[in-house]
Coordinates of N, CA, C and O in Angstrom, one line a residue:
M1 N -6.4 -10.3 17.6 CA -5.0 -10.9 17.6 C -4.4 -11.0 16.2 O -3.3 -10.8 15.9
I2 N -5.4 -11.3 15.2 CA -4.9 -11.5 13.8 C -4.3 -10.2 13.3 O -3.2 -10.3 12.8
R3 N -4.8 -9.1 13.7 CA -4.3 -7.8 13.2 C -2.8 -7.6 13.8 O -2.0 -7.1 13.2
T4 N -2.8 -7.9 15.1 CA -1.4 -7.8 15.8 C -0.4 -8.7 15.1 O 0.8 -8.3 14.8
I5 N -0.8 -10.0 14.8 CA 0.1 -11.0 14.2 C 0.5 -10.4 12.7 O 1.7 -10.4 12.5
L6 N -0.4 -9.8 12.0 CA 0.0 -9.4 10.7 C 0.8 -8.2 10.7 O 1.7 -8.0 9.9
T7 N 0.5 -7.2 11.8 CA 1.2 -6.0 11.8 C 2.6 -6.3 12.2 O 3.6 -5.8 11.6
Y8 N 2.8 -7.1 13.3 CA 4.2 -7.3 13.8 C 5.0 -8.2 12.8 O 6.2 -8.1 12.7
G9 N 4.3 -9.3 12.3 CA 4.9 -10.0 11.3 C 5.4 -9.2 10.1 O 6.5 -9.6 9.5
S10 N 4.5 -8.3 9.5 CA 4.9 -7.5 8.4 C 6.1 -6.6 8.7 O 7.1 -6.4 8.0
I11 N 6.0 -5.9 10.0 CA 7.3 -5.1 10.4 C 8.6 -6.0 10.4 O 9.6 -5.6 9.8
A12 N 8.5 -7.1 11.0 CA 9.6 -8.1 11.0 C 10.0 -8.5 9.6 O 11.2 -8.5 9.3
G13 N 9.1 -8.7 8.8 CA 9.4 -9.1 7.5 C 10.0 -8.1 6.6 O 10.9 -8.3 5.8
L14 N 9.6 -6.9 6.8 CA 10.3 -5.7 6.2 C 11.6 -5.5 6.7 O 12.6 -5.2 5.9
I15 N 11.9 -5.7 8.0 CA 13.1 -5.3 8.5 C 14.1 -6.5 8.1 O 15.3 -6.1 7.7
V16 N 13.7 -7.7 7.8 CA 14.6 -8.6 7.3 C 14.7 -8.7 5.8 O 15.6 -9.0 5.3
G17 N 13.5 -8.6 5.1 CA 13.4 -8.6 3.8 C 14.0 -7.5 2.9 O 14.7 -7.8 1.9
I18 N 13.9 -6.3 3.3 CA 14.6 -5.2 2.7 C 16.1 -5.4 2.5 O 16.8 -5.3 1.5
P19 N 16.7 -5.5 3.7 CA 18.2 -5.8 3.7 C 18.7 -6.9 2.9 O 19.6 -6.9 2.0
L20 N 18.0 -8.1 2.9 CA 18.2 -9.3 2.1 C 18.2 -9.1 0.6 O 19.1 -9.2 -0.1
F21 N 17.0 -8.3 0.2 CA 16.9 -8.1 -1.2 C 18.0 -7.0 -1.7 O 18.7 -7.2 -2.7
A22 N 18.3 -5.9 -1.0 CA 19.3 -4.9 -1.2 C 20.6 -5.6 -1.3 O 21.4 -5.2 -2.3
M23 N 21.1 -6.3 -0.4 CA 22.5 -7.0 -0.4 C 22.5 -7.9 -1.4 O 23.6 -8.0 -2.2
A24 N 21.6 -8.7 -1.7 CA 21.6 -9.9 -2.8 C 21.8 -9.1 -4.2 O 22.5 -9.6 -5.0
V25 N 21.0 -8.1 -4.3 CA 21.1 -7.2 -5.6 C 22.4 -6.5 -5.8 O 22.9 -6.6 -6.9
A26 N 22.8 -5.9 -4.6 CA 23.9 -5.1 -4.8 C 25.3 -5.9 -4.9 O 26.2 -5.5 -5.5
L27 N 25.2 -7.2 -4.4 CA 26.4 -8.0 -4.3 C 26.4 -9.1 -5.4 O 27.1 -10.0 -5.5
A28 N 25.5 -9.0 -6.3 CA 25.2 -9.9 -7.3 C 26.5 -10.1 -8.2 O 27.1 -9.0 -8.5
G29 N 26.9 -11.3 -8.6 CA 28.1 -11.5 -9.3 C 29.5 -11.6 -8.5 O 30.5 -11.7 -9.0
Q30 N 29.3 -11.2 -7.2 CA 30.5 -11.2 -6.4 C 30.5 -12.5 -5.5 O 29.4 -12.9 -5.1
P31 N 31.6 -13.0 -5.1 CA 31.6 -14.0 -4.1 C 30.9 -13.8 -2.8 O 30.9 -12.6 -2.4
P32 N 30.4 -14.7 -2.0 CA 29.8 -14.4 -0.9 C 30.7 -13.7 0.2 O 31.8 -14.1 0.2
L33 N 30.1 -12.8 0.9 CA 30.9 -12.1 1.9 C 31.2 -13.0 3.0 O 30.5 -14.0 3.4
P34 N 32.4 -12.9 3.6 CA 32.9 -13.9 4.6 C 31.9 -13.7 5.9 O 31.8 -14.7 6.7
Y35 N 31.5 -12.5 6.1 CA 30.5 -12.3 7.3 C 29.1 -12.3 6.9 O 28.4 -11.9 7.7
G36 N 28.8 -12.6 5.7 CA 27.4 -12.3 5.2 C 26.5 -13.3 6.0 O 25.3 -12.7 6.2
V37 N 26.9 -14.5 6.3 CA 25.9 -15.3 7.1 C 25.6 -14.7 8.5 O 24.6 -14.7 9.0
A38 N 26.7 -14.3 9.1 CA 26.5 -13.6 10.4 C 25.5 -12.4 10.4 O 24.8 -12.2 11.2
L39 N 25.8 -11.7 9.4 CA 25.0 -10.4 9.2 C 23.6 -10.9 8.9 O 22.7 -10.2 9.4
G40 N 23.5 -11.7 8.1 CA 22.0 -12.3 7.8 C 21.3 -12.7 9.0 O 20.2 -12.3 9.2
Y41 N 22.0 -13.6 9.9 CA 21.2 -13.9 11.0 C 21.1 -13.0 12.0 O 20.1 -13.0 12.9
L42 N 22.0 -12.0 12.2 CA 21.8 -11.0 13.1 C 20.7 -10.1 12.6 O 19.8 -9.7 13.5
T43 N 20.5 -9.9 11.4 CA 19.3 -9.1 10.9 C 18.0 -9.9 11.2 O 16.9 -9.2 11.6
M44 N 18.0 -11.1 11.1 CA 16.9 -11.9 11.4 C 16.5 -11.9 12.8 O 15.3 -11.7 13.2
L45 N 17.5 -11.9 13.7 CA 17.2 -11.8 15.1 C 16.7 -10.5 15.7 O 15.8 -10.3 16.3
V46 N 17.3 -9.3 15.0 CA 16.7 -8.1 15.1 C 15.4 -7.9 14.7 O 14.4 -7.4 15.4
A47 N 15.0 -8.5 13.6 CA 13.6 -8.4 13.0 C 12.6 -9.2 13.9 O 11.6 -8.7 14.2
L48 N 13.0 -10.4 14.3 CA 12.2 -11.2 15.0 C 12.1 -10.8 16.6 O 11.2 -11.3 17.3
A49 N 12.7 -9.8 17.0 CA 12.6 -9.0 18.2 C 11.1 -8.6 18.3 O 10.6 -8.4 19.4
T50 N 10.6 -8.3 17.2 CA 9.2 -7.9 17.2 C 8.2 -9.0 17.9 O 7.1 -8.5 18.3
V51 N 8.7 -10.3 17.8 CA 7.8 -11.3 18.4 C 7.7 -11.0 19.9 O 6.7 -10.9 20.6
F52 N 8.9 -10.6 20.6 CA 8.8 -10.3 22.0 C 8.0 -9.1 22.2 O 7.2 -9.1 23.2
V53 N 8.2 -8.1 21.5 CA 7.4 -6.8 21.7 C 6.0 -7.1 21.7 O 5.1 -6.6 22.3
A54 N 5.6 -7.8 20.7 CA 4.1 -8.1 20.3 C 3.5 -8.8 21.4 O 2.4 -8.6 22.0
I55 N 4.1 -9.8 22.0 CA 3.7 -10.7 23.1 C 3.6 -9.8 24.3 O 2.6 -9.8 25.1
K56 N 4.6 -9.1 24.7 CA 4.7 -8.2 25.9 C 3.5 -7.2 25.8 O 2.7 -7.0 26.8
R57 N 3.3 -6.6 24.6 CA 2.2 -5.6 24.4 C 0.9 -6.2 24.7 O -0.1 -5.6 25.3
R58 N 0.7 -7.5 24.2 CA -0.5 -8.2 24.3 C -0.8 -8.5 25.9 O -1.8 -8.4 26.4
R59 N 0.2 -9.0 26.4 CA 0.2 -9.4 27.7 C -0.2 -8.3 28.8 O -1.1 -8.4 29.5
D60 N 0.6 -7.1 28.6 CA 0.3 -6.0 29.4 C -0.8 -5.2 29.0 O -1.4 -4.6 29.9
G61 N -1.1 -5.0 27.8 CA -2.2 -4.2 27.3 C -3.6 -4.8 27.3 O -4.5 -4.2 27.8
E62 N -3.7 -6.1 26.7 CA -5.0 -6.6 26.5 C -5.3 -7.7 27.5 O -6.5 -8.0 27.7
L63 N -4.3 -8.3 28.1 CA -4.6 -9.3 29.1 C -4.3 -9.0 30.5 O -4.3 -10.0 31.4
G64 N -4.1 -7.9 30.8 CA -4.1 -7.5 32.1 C -2.8 -7.8 33.0 O -2.7 -7.9 34.1
G65 N -1.7 -8.2 32.1 CA -0.5 -8.4 32.8 C 0.0 -9.9 32.8 O 1.0 -10.2 33.4
A66 N -0.9 -10.8 32.3 CA -0.6 -12.2 32.4 C -1.0 -12.9 31.1 O -2.0 -12.6 30.5
I67 N 0.0 -13.7 30.6 CA -0.3 -14.5 29.6 C 0.3 -15.9 29.7 O 1.3 -16.1 30.4
R68 N -0.5 -17.1 29.3 CA 0.1 -18.3 29.4 C 1.0 -18.6 28.3 O 1.1 -17.9 27.3
F69 N 1.8 -19.7 28.5 CA 2.9 -20.1 27.6 C 2.4 -20.3 26.2 O 2.9 -19.8 25.2
W70 N 1.5 -21.2 26.0 CA 1.1 -21.7 24.8 C 0.4 -20.6 23.9 O 0.7 -20.4 22.7
P71 N -0.4 -19.8 24.3 CA -1.0 -18.7 23.6 C 0.1 -17.7 23.2 O 0.2 -17.2 22.1
A72 N 1.1 -17.4 24.2 CA 2.2 -16.5 23.8 C 3.1 -17.3 22.6 O 3.5 -16.5 21.7
F73 N 3.4 -18.5 22.9 CA 4.2 -19.2 21.9 C 3.5 -19.2 20.5 O 4.1 -19.1 19.5
G74 N 2.1 -19.6 20.6 CA 1.5 -19.6 19.2 C 1.5 -18.2 18.6 O 1.6 -18.2 17.3
M75 N 1.3 -17.2 19.2 CA 1.3 -15.8 18.6 C 2.8 -15.6 18.2 O 2.9 -15.0 17.0
G76 N 3.7 -15.9 18.7 CA 5.0 -15.8 18.3 C 5.3 -16.5 17.1 O 6.1 -16.1 16.1
L77 N 4.9 -17.8 17.0 CA 5.0 -18.7 15.9 C 4.3 -18.0 14.7 O 4.8 -18.0 13.5
A78 N 3.1 -17.5 14.7 CA 2.3 -16.8 13.8 C 3.1 -15.6 13.2 O 3.2 -15.3 12.0
I79 N 3.6 -14.8 14.1 CA 4.4 -13.6 13.6 C 5.5 -14.2 12.8 O 5.9 -13.4 11.8
S80 N 6.3 -15.1 13.5 CA 7.5 -15.6 12.8 C 7.1 -16.2 11.4 O 8.0 -16.0 10.5
L81 N 6.0 -16.8 11.3 CA 5.7 -17.4 10.0 C 5.4 -16.2 9.0 O 5.8 -16.4 7.7
V82 N 4.8 -15.2 9.4 CA 4.5 -14.0 8.5 C 5.8 -13.4 8.1 O 6.0 -13.0 6.9
A83 N 6.8 -13.2 9.0 CA 8.0 -12.6 8.8 C 8.8 -13.5 7.7 O 9.4 -13.2 6.8
S84 N 8.7 -14.8 7.9 CA 9.4 -15.8 7.1 C 8.9 -15.8 5.7 O 9.7 -16.0 4.7
L85 N 7.5 -15.5 5.5 CA 7.1 -15.4 4.2 C 7.6 -14.1 3.4 O 7.9 -14.2 2.2
F86 N 7.7 -13.1 4.2 CA 8.3 -11.9 3.6 C 9.9 -12.2 3.2 O 10.2 -11.7 2.1
Y87 N 10.6 -12.9 4.0 CA 11.8 -13.4 3.8 C 12.0 -14.0 2.4 O 12.7 -13.8 1.6
V88 N 11.1 -15.1 2.4 CA 11.1 -15.9 1.3 C 10.9 -15.1 -0.1 O 11.4 -15.2 -1.1
I89 N 9.8 -14.2 0.0 CA 9.5 -13.4 -1.2 C 10.5 -12.5 -1.5 O 10.9 -12.4 -2.8
A90 N 11.3 -12.0 -0.5 CA 12.4 -11.0 -0.8 C 13.4 -11.8 -1.5 O 14.0 -11.3 -2.5
W91 N 13.8 -13.0 -1.1 CA 14.8 -13.8 -1.6 C 14.4 -14.2 -3.2 O 15.3 -14.1 -4.1
E92 N 13.2 -14.6 -3.3 CA 12.8 -14.9 -4.6 C 12.8 -13.7 -5.6 O 13.2 -13.8 -6.7
A93 N 12.5 -12.6 -5.1 CA 12.5 -11.3 -5.8 C 14.1 -11.0 -6.1 O 14.4 -10.6 -7.4
A94 N 14.9 -11.2 -5.3 CA 16.3 -10.9 -5.5 C 16.9 -11.9 -6.6 O 17.6 -11.5 -7.4
L95 N 16.4 -13.2 -6.6 CA 16.9 -14.1 -7.5 C 16.4 -13.7 -8.7 O 17.0 -13.9 -9.9
S96 N 15.1 -13.3 -8.9 CA 14.5 -12.9 -10.1 C 15.3 -11.7 -10.8 O 15.6 -11.7 -12.0
V97 N 15.5 -10.8 -10.0 CA 16.3 -9.5 -10.5 C 17.8 -9.9 -10.8 O 18.1 -9.3 -11.9
T98 N 18.4 -10.8 -10.1 CA 19.8 -11.0 -10.5 C 19.9 -12.3 -11.5 O 21.0 -12.6 -11.8
G99 N 18.8 -12.9 -11.9 CA 18.9 -14.0 -12.8 C 19.4 -15.2 -12.2 O 20.0 -16.0 -12.8
M100 N 19.1 -15.4 -10.9 CA 19.7 -16.7 -10.1 C 21.1 -16.8 -10.2 O 21.7 -17.9 -10.0
G101 N 21.8 -15.7 -10.3 CA 23.3 -15.8 -10.4 C 23.9 -16.2 -8.9 O 25.0 -16.7 -8.9
F102 N 23.1 -16.1 -7.9 CA 23.6 -16.5 -6.5 C 24.2 -17.8 -6.6 O 25.3 -18.1 -6.0
I103 N 23.4 -18.8 -7.0 CA 23.8 -20.2 -6.9 C 25.1 -20.4 -7.8 O 25.9 -21.4 -7.3
D104 N 25.4 -19.8 -8.9 CA 26.5 -20.0 -9.5 C 27.7 -19.5 -8.8 O 28.8 -20.0 -8.7
D105 N 27.5 -18.2 -8.2 CA 28.5 -17.6 -7.3 C 28.9 -18.5 -6.1 O 30.0 -18.7 -5.8
Y106 N 27.9 -19.1 -5.6 CA 28.0 -20.0 -4.3 C 28.9 -21.3 -4.8 O 29.7 -21.7 -4.1
A107 N 28.5 -21.8 -6.1 CA 29.2 -22.9 -6.4 C 30.7 -22.6 -6.7 O 31.6 -23.4 -6.2
K108 N 31.0 -21.6 -7.4 CA 32.3 -21.2 -7.8 C 33.1 -20.9 -6.4 O 34.3 -21.2 -6.3
A109 N 32.5 -20.3 -5.6 CA 33.3 -20.0 -4.2 C 33.5 -21.4 -3.3 O 34.5 -21.4 -2.8
A110 N 32.6 -22.2 -3.5 CA 32.8 -23.6 -2.8 C 33.9 -24.3 -3.3 O 34.8 -24.8 -2.6
I111 N 34.0 -24.3 -4.7 CA 35.1 -25.0 -5.5 C 36.4 -24.3 -5.1 O 37.4 -25.0 -4.9
A112 N 36.4 -23.0 -5.2 CA 37.7 -22.2 -5.0 C 38.0 -22.4 -3.6 O 39.3 -22.5 -3.4
E113 N 37.2 -22.5 -2.6 CA 37.6 -22.7 -1.2 C 38.2 -24.0 -1.1 O 39.3 -24.1 -0.4
R114 N 37.7 -25.0 -1.7 CA 38.2 -26.4 -1.6 C 39.5 -26.5 -2.3 O 40.5 -27.2 -1.8
R115 N 39.7 -25.8 -3.4 CA 41.0 -25.8 -4.1 C 42.1 -25.2 -3.3 O 43.1 -25.6 -3.3
A116 N 41.6 -23.9 -2.7 CA 42.6 -23.2 -1.8 C 43.1 -24.1 -0.5 O 44.2 -24.0 -0.1
A117 N 42.2 -25.1 -0.2 CA 42.5 -25.9 0.9 C 43.4 -27.0 0.5 O 43.8 -27.9 1.4
G118 N 43.6 -27.2 -0.9 CA 44.6 -28.2 -1.2 C 43.9 -29.5 -1.8 O 44.5 -30.4 -1.8
A119 N 42.7 -29.5 -2.1 CA 41.9 -30.6 -2.6 C 42.6 -31.0 -3.8 O 42.9 -30.2 -4.7
G120 N 42.5 -32.3 -4.1 CA 43.1 -32.8 -5.4 C 42.1 -32.8 -6.5 O 40.8 -32.5 -6.2
P121 N 42.5 -33.2 -7.7 CA 41.6 -33.1 -8.8 C 40.3 -34.0 -8.8 O 39.3 -33.8 -9.2
E122 N 40.6 -35.2 -8.2 CA 39.4 -36.0 -8.0 C 38.4 -35.5 -7.1 O 37.1 -35.5 -7.2
A123 N 38.7 -34.9 -5.9 CA 37.9 -34.3 -5.0 C 37.2 -33.1 -5.5 O 36.0 -32.8 -5.4
L124 N 38.0 -32.2 -6.4 CA 37.4 -31.1 -7.0 C 36.4 -31.5 -8.1 O 35.3 -30.9 -8.2
A125 N 36.6 -32.6 -8.7 CA 35.6 -33.1 -9.8 C 34.3 -33.6 -9.1 O 33.2 -33.3 -9.6
K126 N 34.6 -34.4 -8.0 CA 33.4 -34.8 -7.2 C 32.6 -33.5 -6.7 O 31.3 -33.5 -6.8
L127 N 33.2 -32.5 -6.3 CA 32.5 -31.3 -5.7 C 31.8 -30.6 -6.9 O 30.7 -30.1 -6.7
S128 N 32.5 -30.6 -7.9 CA 32.0 -29.8 -9.1 C 30.6 -30.6 -9.6 O 29.6 -29.9 -9.8
A129 N 30.6 -31.9 -9.5 CA 29.5 -32.6 -9.8 C 28.4 -32.3 -8.9 O 27.2 -32.2 -9.4
E130 N 28.6 -32.5 -7.7 CA 27.7 -32.1 -6.6 C 27.2 -30.8 -6.7 O 25.9 -30.6 -6.6
M131 N 28.0 -29.8 -7.2 CA 27.5 -28.4 -7.2 C 26.6 -28.3 -8.4 O 25.5 -27.6 -8.5
E132 N 26.9 -29.0 -9.6 CA 26.0 -29.0 -10.6 C 24.6 -29.7 -10.4 O 23.6 -29.1 -10.8
R133 N 24.6 -30.7 -9.6 CA 23.4 -31.3 -9.1 C 22.5 -30.3 -8.3 O 21.3 -30.2 -8.4
F134 N 23.3 -29.6 -7.3 CA 22.6 -28.6 -6.5 C 22.1 -27.6 -7.2 O 20.9 -27.1 -7.0
K135 N 22.7 -27.1 -8.3 CA 22.3 -25.9 -9.0 C 21.0 -26.3 -9.8 O 20.0 -25.5 -9.8
A136 N 20.9 -27.5 -10.4 CA 19.7 -28.0 -10.9 C 18.6 -28.1 -10.1 O 17.4 -27.7 -10.3
D137 N 18.9 -28.6 -8.8 CA 17.9 -28.8 -7.8 C 17.2 -27.3 -7.4 O 16.1 -27.2 -7.2
Y138 N 18.3 -26.5 -7.2 CA 17.9 -25.2 -6.7 C 17.1 -24.3 -7.6 O 16.4 -23.5 -7.3
A139 N 17.1 -24.6 -8.9 CA 16.2 -24.0 -10.0 C 14.9 -24.4 -9.8 O 14.0 -23.6 -10.3
D140 N 14.5 -25.5 -9.2 CA 13.2 -26.0 -8.9 C 12.6 -25.2 -7.6 O 13.1 -25.3 -6.5
P141 N 11.6 -24.3 -7.7 CA 11.0 -23.6 -6.6 C 10.6 -24.7 -5.4 O 10.6 -24.2 -4.3
L142 N 10.1 -25.8 -5.9 CA 9.7 -26.8 -4.7 C 10.9 -27.2 -3.8 O 10.6 -27.7 -2.8
F143 N 12.0 -27.0 -4.5 CA 13.3 -27.4 -3.7 C 13.8 -26.3 -2.9 O 14.2 -26.2 -1.8
R144 N 13.8 -25.1 -3.7 CA 14.4 -23.8 -3.2 C 13.5 -23.1 -2.0 O 14.2 -22.7 -1.0
L145 N 12.3 -23.1 -2.2 CA 11.4 -22.4 -1.2 C 11.6 -23.0 0.2 O 11.8 -22.2 1.2
P146 N 11.4 -24.3 0.3 CA 11.6 -24.8 1.7 C 13.0 -24.6 2.4 O 13.1 -24.4 3.5
I147 N 14.0 -24.6 1.5 CA 15.3 -24.3 2.0 C 15.5 -22.8 2.5 O 16.1 -22.6 3.6
T148 N 14.8 -21.9 1.7 CA 14.9 -20.6 2.1 C 14.1 -20.4 3.5 O 14.5 -19.7 4.4
L149 N 12.9 -21.1 3.6 CA 12.2 -21.0 4.8 C 13.0 -21.4 6.0 O 12.9 -20.9 7.1
T150 N 13.7 -22.5 5.8 CA 14.4 -23.1 6.9 C 15.7 -22.3 7.4 O 16.3 -22.5 8.4
E151 N 15.9 -21.2 6.6 CA 17.0 -20.2 7.0 C 16.5 -19.3 8.2 O 17.3 -19.1 9.1
I152 N 15.2 -19.0 8.1 CA 14.7 -18.0 9.1 C 13.7 -18.6 10.1 O 13.6 -18.2 11.3
L153 N 13.0 -19.7 9.8 CA 12.0 -20.2 10.7 C 12.5 -20.8 12.0 O 11.8 -20.5 13.0
P154 N 13.5 -21.5 11.8 CA 14.1 -21.9 13.1 C 14.5 -20.8 14.2 O 14.3 -20.9 15.4
I155 N 14.9 -19.7 13.6 CA 15.2 -18.5 14.5 C 13.9 -18.0 15.1 O 13.8 -17.8 16.4
G156 N 12.9 -17.9 14.3 CA 11.6 -17.6 14.8 C 11.0 -18.4 15.9 O 10.4 -17.9 16.8
I157 N 11.2 -19.7 15.7 CA 10.7 -20.7 16.6 C 11.5 -20.4 18.0 O 10.9 -20.4 19.0
L158 N 12.8 -20.2 17.9 CA 13.6 -20.1 19.1 C 13.2 -18.8 19.9 O 13.1 -18.8 21.1
V159 N 13.0 -17.8 19.1 CA 12.7 -16.4 19.7 C 11.3 -16.5 20.2 O 11.0 -16.0 21.3
S160 N 10.4 -17.3 19.6 CA 9.0 -17.4 20.1 C 9.1 -18.2 21.5 O 8.3 -18.0 22.4
L161 N 9.8 -19.3 21.6 CA 10.0 -20.1 22.6 C 10.6 -19.3 23.9 O 10.0 -19.3 24.9
V162 N 11.6 -18.6 23.7 CA 12.3 -17.7 24.8 C 11.4 -16.7 25.2 O 11.2 -16.5 26.4
S163 N 10.6 -15.9 24.3 CA 9.8 -14.9 24.6 C 8.6 -15.5 25.5 O 8.2 -14.8 26.4
A164 N 8.0 -16.5 24.9 CA 6.9 -17.0 25.7 C 7.4 -17.5 27.1 O 6.5 -17.3 27.9
A165 N 8.4 -18.2 27.1 CA 9.0 -18.6 28.4 C 9.2 -17.5 29.5 O 8.8 -17.6 30.6
L166 N 9.7 -16.4 28.9 CA 10.0 -15.2 29.8 C 8.8 -14.4 30.2 O 8.6 -14.1 31.2
L167 N 8.0 -14.2 29.1 CA 6.8 -13.4 29.4 C 5.5 -14.0 30.0 O 4.6 -13.4 30.4
R168 N 5.6 -15.4 30.2 CA 4.5 -16.1 30.9 C 4.6 -15.6 32.4 O 3.6 -15.6 33.1
N169 N 5.9 -15.1 32.9 CA 6.0 -14.8 34.2 C 5.5 -13.3 34.3 O 6.2 -12.3 33.7
P170 N 4.5 -12.9 35.0 CA 4.0 -11.6 35.0 C 5.1 -10.6 35.7 O 5.0 -9.4 35.5
R171 N 6.0 -11.0 36.6 CA 7.0 -10.3 37.1 C 8.1 -10.0 36.3 O 8.9 -9.1 36.6
F172 N 8.3 -10.6 35.1 CA 9.3 -10.3 34.1 C 8.8 -9.1 33.4 O 7.8 -9.2 32.5
L173 N 9.6 -8.1 33.5 CA 9.3 -6.8 32.8 C 7.8 -6.3 32.9 O 7.1 -6.3 31.9
P174 N 7.3 -6.2 34.1 CA 6.0 -5.9 34.3 C 5.5 -4.5 33.6 O 6.4 -3.6 33.5
A175 N 4.3 -4.4 33.4 CA 3.9 -3.2 32.8 C 4.1 -2.0 33.8 O 3.8 -2.2 35.0
R176 N 4.4 -0.8 33.4 CA 4.6 0.2 34.1 C 3.1 1.0 34.4 O 2.4 1.0 33.4
P177 N 2.9 1.3 35.7 CA 1.6 2.0 35.9 C 1.7 3.3 35.2 O 2.5 4.1 35.3
T178 N 0.4 3.6 34.7 CA 0.2 4.9 34.0 C -0.4 5.8 35.1 O -1.2 5.4 35.9
G179 N -0.1 7.1 35.0 CA -0.8 8.1 35.6 C 0.1 8.9 36.3 O 1.0 9.7 36.6

């Protein structure tokens, strides 16, 4: 099962990590895309679909068509954790290549958005101070890595829960007879 976890986790990690790295490097120095968050989470969901595939293949191929919830959920969590590690590594690599410019762009965009919404000088000064503190915190890997992990891991937990709940029922997408 370890081989399956590493295989499917790596596939999911590459599916989510390569686009993350490519987009972060290609869009460095530009304000965040308005649909960037949605695109990122869609990529995560597509990548983590490997959790469902892996659990189904294990259920149908190795376990004779039946799997209990907890083993399926555990397998899904392990695959999600491997994929999440790839995601974190891809983000760290992108930050390294771009010189951590993302956080500066993020801060500028947040301030510009608040200014466009009509915020007064006091509110803008307060936000600027908060952004400076956030930039200082974000430079610390012990602060940054858990934040990056919490972007993808909850999606993995949710996909694992749904996959385990659905696939514990042997009548849900049963294996096709061969022959």
